[in-house]
Amino acid sequence: MDLPTPAEIMSLRVKGGRFWKWLVVFSLIAVTILAGRIYSSQSTQGFRERKKSVDSKVRILREIGNSFESSELKKDLQKIENYSADLNSASKAGSIQEKSDSLALLERTLPESMKRWSEFAETSSDKLLQHVAKESRFLKMESEDHHPLTAKEEERANDYFRMAREEWLSGNKFRRDGNHLYALVLYKRSLKYSLSSLKVSKLPYPEEYKNAANRLVK
């Protein structure tokens, strides 16, 4: 058998080199495509999780805004609702950049809003607590004929007031820790229990809390 000539050996080397070269190129292309798909999937999942988080916060602020009477809160809530509507529109038909920008805008807006709202809610729920305590003292001074209240009703009213105060104190702790979202939830509960105490005591709601009573007290 004749041995390959030097020219034939060089030809094989060139062909083999080209094969490995193209193999590396195609491998890099395949890896790039796969990585892009993984990144796209992770980005989509990340967007959904972030949107789910802001949606829950908007929902809570909406509930709070409809429970407390404040023109500033209403104005702030309208801005948040507009940003939320823009985010929902972008989520359905917007580009990746539009989705990212609208989500980032709402994420930047919510923390400051929740901080302002928790400060307002703390003051508002505390004011109602003081009103309930004062009215309860006056109620005890009145005669049973003028304002009859059974022992069971008095006990329920006291329990509601106690729970209202506990929720308010817990809300203060979370607000000091910077968890304004949960502080808002607790202040709302405090508001509800204070109003429930007034209802059981057969006492009228303060004018500024009537809207909240209609929504929170069944």
One Martini backbone bead per residue (centre of mass of N, CA, C, O) as a GRO file, in nm:
protein
  218
    1MET     BB    1   0.096   0.035   0.023
    2ASP     BB    2   0.063   0.361  -0.025
    3LEU     BB    3   0.173   0.642   0.088
    4PRO     BB    4   0.100   0.946   0.170
    5THR     BB    5   0.140   1.237   0.070
    6PRO     BB    6   0.212   1.549   0.179
    7ALA     BB    7  -0.035   1.679   0.035
    8GLU     BB    8  -0.253   1.488   0.151
    9ILE     BB    9  -0.205   1.548   0.448
   10MET     BB   10  -0.270   1.851   0.433
   11SER     BB   11  -0.561   1.815   0.333
   12LEU     BB   12  -0.669   1.666   0.583
   13ARG     BB   13  -0.600   1.886   0.788
   14VAL     BB   14  -0.780   2.106   0.669
   15LYS     BB   15  -1.049   1.954   0.680
   16GLY     BB   16  -1.041   1.897   0.986
   17GLY     BB   17  -1.022   2.190   1.075
   18ARG     BB   18  -1.290   2.281   0.950
   19PHE     BB   19  -1.473   2.096   1.111
   20TRP     BB   20  -1.400   2.204   1.397
   21LYS     BB   21  -1.471   2.493   1.341
   22TRP     BB   22  -1.776   2.447   1.274
   23LEU     BB   23  -1.846   2.304   1.535
   24VAL     BB   24  -1.791   2.546   1.722
   25VAL     BB   25  -1.984   2.747   1.591
   26PHE     BB   26  -2.248   2.580   1.625
   27SER     BB   27  -2.225   2.553   1.931
   28LEU     BB   28  -2.239   2.856   1.997
   29ILE     BB   29  -2.515   2.904   1.869
   30ALA     BB   30  -2.674   2.701   2.042
   31VAL     BB   31  -2.605   2.826   2.317
   32THR     BB   32  -2.719   3.106   2.262
   33ILE     BB   33  -3.012   3.022   2.210
   34LEU     BB   34  -3.058   2.878   2.480
   35ALA     BB   35  -2.991   3.119   2.662
   36GLY     BB   36  -3.210   3.304   2.548
   37ARG     BB   37  -3.449   3.128   2.633
   38ILE     BB   38  -3.391   3.123   2.935
   39TYR     BB   39  -3.392   3.431   2.979
   40SER     BB   40  -3.678   3.479   2.874
   41SER     BB   41  -3.817   3.299   3.081
   42GLN     BB   42  -3.710   3.444   3.336
   43SER     BB   43  -3.820   3.726   3.265
   44THR     BB   44  -4.118   3.647   3.258
   45GLN     BB   45  -4.132   3.541   3.548
   46GLY     BB   46  -4.029   3.801   3.683
   47PHE     BB   47  -4.255   3.985   3.584
   48ARG     BB   48  -4.494   3.833   3.707
   49GLU     BB   49  -4.404   3.854   4.003
   50ARG     BB   50  -4.386   4.163   4.016
   51LYS     BB   51  -4.677   4.219   3.931
   52LYS     BB   52  -4.815   4.064   4.155
   53SER     BB   53  -4.706   4.245   4.381
   54VAL     BB   54  -4.821   4.524   4.286
   55ASP     BB   55  -5.118   4.438   4.270
   56SER     BB   56  -5.154   4.383   4.575
   57LYS     BB   57  -5.085   4.674   4.665
   58VAL     BB   58  -5.303   4.822   4.507
   59ARG     BB   59  -5.542   4.676   4.636
   60ILE     BB   60  -5.491   4.778   4.926
   61LEU     BB   61  -5.496   5.082   4.863
   62ARG     BB   62  -5.784   5.080   4.759
   63GLU     BB   63  -5.914   4.994   5.025
   64ILE     BB   64  -5.804   5.225   5.195
   65GLY     BB   65  -5.906   5.466   5.020
   66ASN     BB   66  -6.216   5.366   5.081
   67SER     BB   67  -6.187   5.414   5.413
   68PHE     BB   68  -6.048   5.685   5.391
   69GLU     BB   69  -6.058   6.039   5.446
   70SER     BB   70  -5.876   6.183   5.164
   71SER     BB   71  -5.766   6.388   4.917
   72GLU     BB   72  -5.471   6.291   4.896
   73LEU     BB   73  -5.529   5.991   4.865
   74LYS     BB   74  -5.704   6.011   4.614
   75LYS     BB   75  -5.485   6.135   4.437
   76ASP     BB   76  -5.277   5.909   4.472
   77LEU     BB   77  -5.459   5.677   4.373
   78GLN     BB   78  -5.500   5.780   4.084
   79LYS     BB   79  -5.207   5.754   4.000
   80ILE     BB   80  -5.182   5.450   4.053
   81GLU     BB   81  -5.411   5.364   3.864
   82ASN     BB   82  -5.275   5.468   3.606
   83TYR     BB   83  -5.020   5.294   3.624
   84SER     BB   84  -5.171   5.023   3.631
   85ALA     BB   85  -5.309   5.054   3.355
   86ASP     BB   86  -5.047   5.074   3.192
   87LEU     BB   87  -4.939   4.796   3.274
   88ASN     BB   88  -5.173   4.626   3.161
   89SER     BB   89  -5.140   4.719   2.869
   90ALA     BB   90  -4.842   4.631   2.833
   91SER     BB   91  -4.888   4.326   2.902
   92LYS     BB   92  -5.068   4.275   2.639
   93ALA     BB   93  -4.914   4.490   2.395
   94GLY     BB   94  -4.631   4.538   2.474
   95SER     BB   95  -4.320   4.579   2.503
   96ILE     BB   96  -4.057   4.498   2.687
   97GLN     BB   97  -3.988   4.793   2.759
   98GLU     BB   98  -4.276   4.883   2.843
   99LYS     BB   99  -4.306   4.684   3.070
  100SER     BB  100  -4.058   4.766   3.234
  101ASP     BB  101  -4.127   5.070   3.272
  102SER     BB  102  -4.411   5.043   3.406
  103LEU     BB  103  -4.316   4.870   3.644
  104ALA     BB  104  -4.095   5.059   3.759
  105LEU     BB  105  -4.279   5.301   3.820
  106LEU     BB  106  -4.460   5.157   4.029
  107GLU     BB  107  -4.231   5.062   4.217
  108ARG     BB  108  -4.138   5.360   4.289
  109THR     BB  109  -4.418   5.469   4.401
  110LEU     BB  110  -4.528   5.283   4.635
  111PRO     BB  111  -4.346   5.333   4.888
  112GLU     BB  112  -4.424   5.634   4.936
  113SER     BB  113  -4.725   5.590   4.956
  114MET     BB  114  -4.726   5.389   5.195
  115LYS     BB  115  -4.595   5.582   5.393
  116ARG     BB  116  -4.811   5.805   5.389
  117TRP     BB  117  -5.053   5.621   5.456
  118SER     BB  118  -4.953   5.511   5.732
  119GLU     BB  119  -4.947   5.785   5.871
  120PHE     BB  120  -5.246   5.847   5.836
  121ALA     BB  121  -5.366   5.582   5.959
  122GLU     BB  122  -5.252   5.617   6.239
  123THR     BB  123  -5.404   5.881   6.307
  124SER     BB  124  -5.695   5.792   6.240
  125SER     BB  125  -5.713   5.539   6.428
  126ASP     BB  126  -5.641   5.693   6.688
  127LYS     BB  127  -5.876   5.892   6.686
  128LEU     BB  128  -6.095   5.670   6.709
  129LEU     BB  129  -6.004   5.546   6.971
  130GLN     BB  130  -6.050   5.801   7.145
  131HIS     BB  131  -6.349   5.822   7.084
  132VAL     BB  132  -6.438   5.549   7.203
  133ALA     BB  133  -6.332   5.595   7.490
  134LYS     BB  134  -6.503   5.844   7.552
  135GLU     BB  135  -6.787   5.725   7.488
  136SER     BB  136  -6.767   5.493   7.695
  137ARG     BB  137  -6.757   5.669   7.946
  138PHE     BB  138  -7.027   5.814   7.902
  139LEU     BB  139  -7.201   5.558   7.896
  140LYS     BB  140  -7.144   5.470   8.196
  141MET     BB  141  -7.282   5.742   8.315
  142GLU     BB  142  -7.537   5.648   8.218
  143SER     BB  143  -7.838   5.542   8.217
  144GLU     BB  144  -8.020   5.263   8.135
  145ASP     BB  145  -8.270   5.415   8.022
  146HIS     BB  146  -8.113   5.594   7.813
  147HIS     BB  147  -7.872   5.348   7.761
  148PRO     BB  148  -7.913   5.043   7.694
  149LEU     BB  149  -7.687   4.768   7.808
  150THR     BB  150  -7.573   4.479   7.797
  151ALA     BB  151  -7.336   4.273   7.915
  152LYS     BB  152  -7.268   4.147   7.639
  153GLU     BB  153  -7.234   4.411   7.481
  154GLU     BB  154  -7.013   4.531   7.658
  155GLU     BB  155  -6.809   4.305   7.610
  156ARG     BB  156  -6.790   4.332   7.302
  157ALA     BB  157  -6.700   4.627   7.296
  158ASN     BB  158  -6.438   4.579   7.458
  159ASP     BB  159  -6.312   4.374   7.264
  160TYR     BB  160  -6.296   4.558   7.018
  161PHE     BB  161  -6.119   4.773   7.148
  162ARG     BB  162  -5.881   4.593   7.215
  163MET     BB  163  -5.822   4.502   6.922
  164ALA     BB  164  -5.779   4.785   6.808
  165ARG     BB  165  -5.531   4.850   6.983
  166GLU     BB  166  -5.351   4.610   6.900
  167GLU     BB  167  -5.340   4.676   6.596
  168TRP     BB  168  -5.218   4.958   6.630
  169LEU     BB  169  -4.956   4.871   6.772
  170SER     BB  170  -4.861   4.679   6.548
  171GLY     BB  171  -4.854   4.892   6.326
  172ASN     BB  172  -4.630   5.063   6.454
  173LYS     BB  173  -4.409   4.852   6.439
  174PHE     BB  174  -4.408   4.812   6.129
  175ARG     BB  175  -4.357   5.108   6.058
  176ARG     BB  176  -4.080   5.132   6.202
  177ASP     BB  177  -3.965   4.885   6.014
  178GLY     BB  178  -4.093   4.960   5.710
  179ASN     BB  179  -4.383   4.801   5.701
  180HIS     BB  180  -4.636   4.961   5.547
  181LEU     BB  181  -4.828   4.752   5.439
  182TYR     BB  182  -4.898   4.599   5.706
  183ALA     BB  183  -4.975   4.848   5.865
  184LEU     BB  184  -5.227   4.907   5.699
  185VAL     BB  185  -5.379   4.649   5.766
  186LEU     BB  186  -5.388   4.704   6.077
  187TYR     BB  187  -5.532   4.980   6.069
  188LYS     BB  188  -5.786   4.871   5.938
  189ARG     BB  189  -5.862   4.682   6.168
  190SER     BB  190  -5.883   4.897   6.384
  191LEU     BB  191  -6.109   5.049   6.251
  192LYS     BB  192  -6.315   4.819   6.249
  193TYR     BB  193  -6.324   4.767   6.561
  194SER     BB  194  -6.410   5.048   6.647
  195LEU     BB  195  -6.677   5.049   6.488
  196SER     BB  196  -6.791   4.796   6.624
  197SER     BB  197  -6.802   4.914   6.908
  198LEU     BB  198  -7.009   5.133   6.840
  199LYS     BB  199  -7.233   4.950   6.739
  200VAL     BB  200  -7.275   4.779   6.998
  201SER     BB  201  -7.317   5.059   7.170
  202LYS     BB  202  -7.513   5.247   7.006
  203LEU     BB  203  -7.324   5.442   6.843
  204PRO     BB  204  -7.224   5.691   6.660
  205TYR     BB  205  -7.064   5.787   6.386
  206PRO     BB  206  -6.839   5.964   6.267
  207GLU     BB  207  -6.853   6.141   5.987
  208GLU     BB  208  -6.558   6.061   5.868
  209TYR     BB  209  -6.645   5.727   5.917
  210LYS     BB  210  -6.896   5.633   5.749
  211ASN     BB  211  -6.770   5.511   5.496
  212ALA     BB  212  -6.609   5.293   5.646
  213ALA     BB  213  -6.851   5.157   5.783
  214ASN     BB  214  -6.998   5.067   5.521
  215ARG     BB  215  -6.744   4.875   5.441
  216LEU     BB  216  -6.655   4.721   5.730
  217VAL     BB  217  -6.946   4.703   5.860
  218LYS     BB  218  -7.200   4.440   5.911
   0.00000   0.00000   0.00000
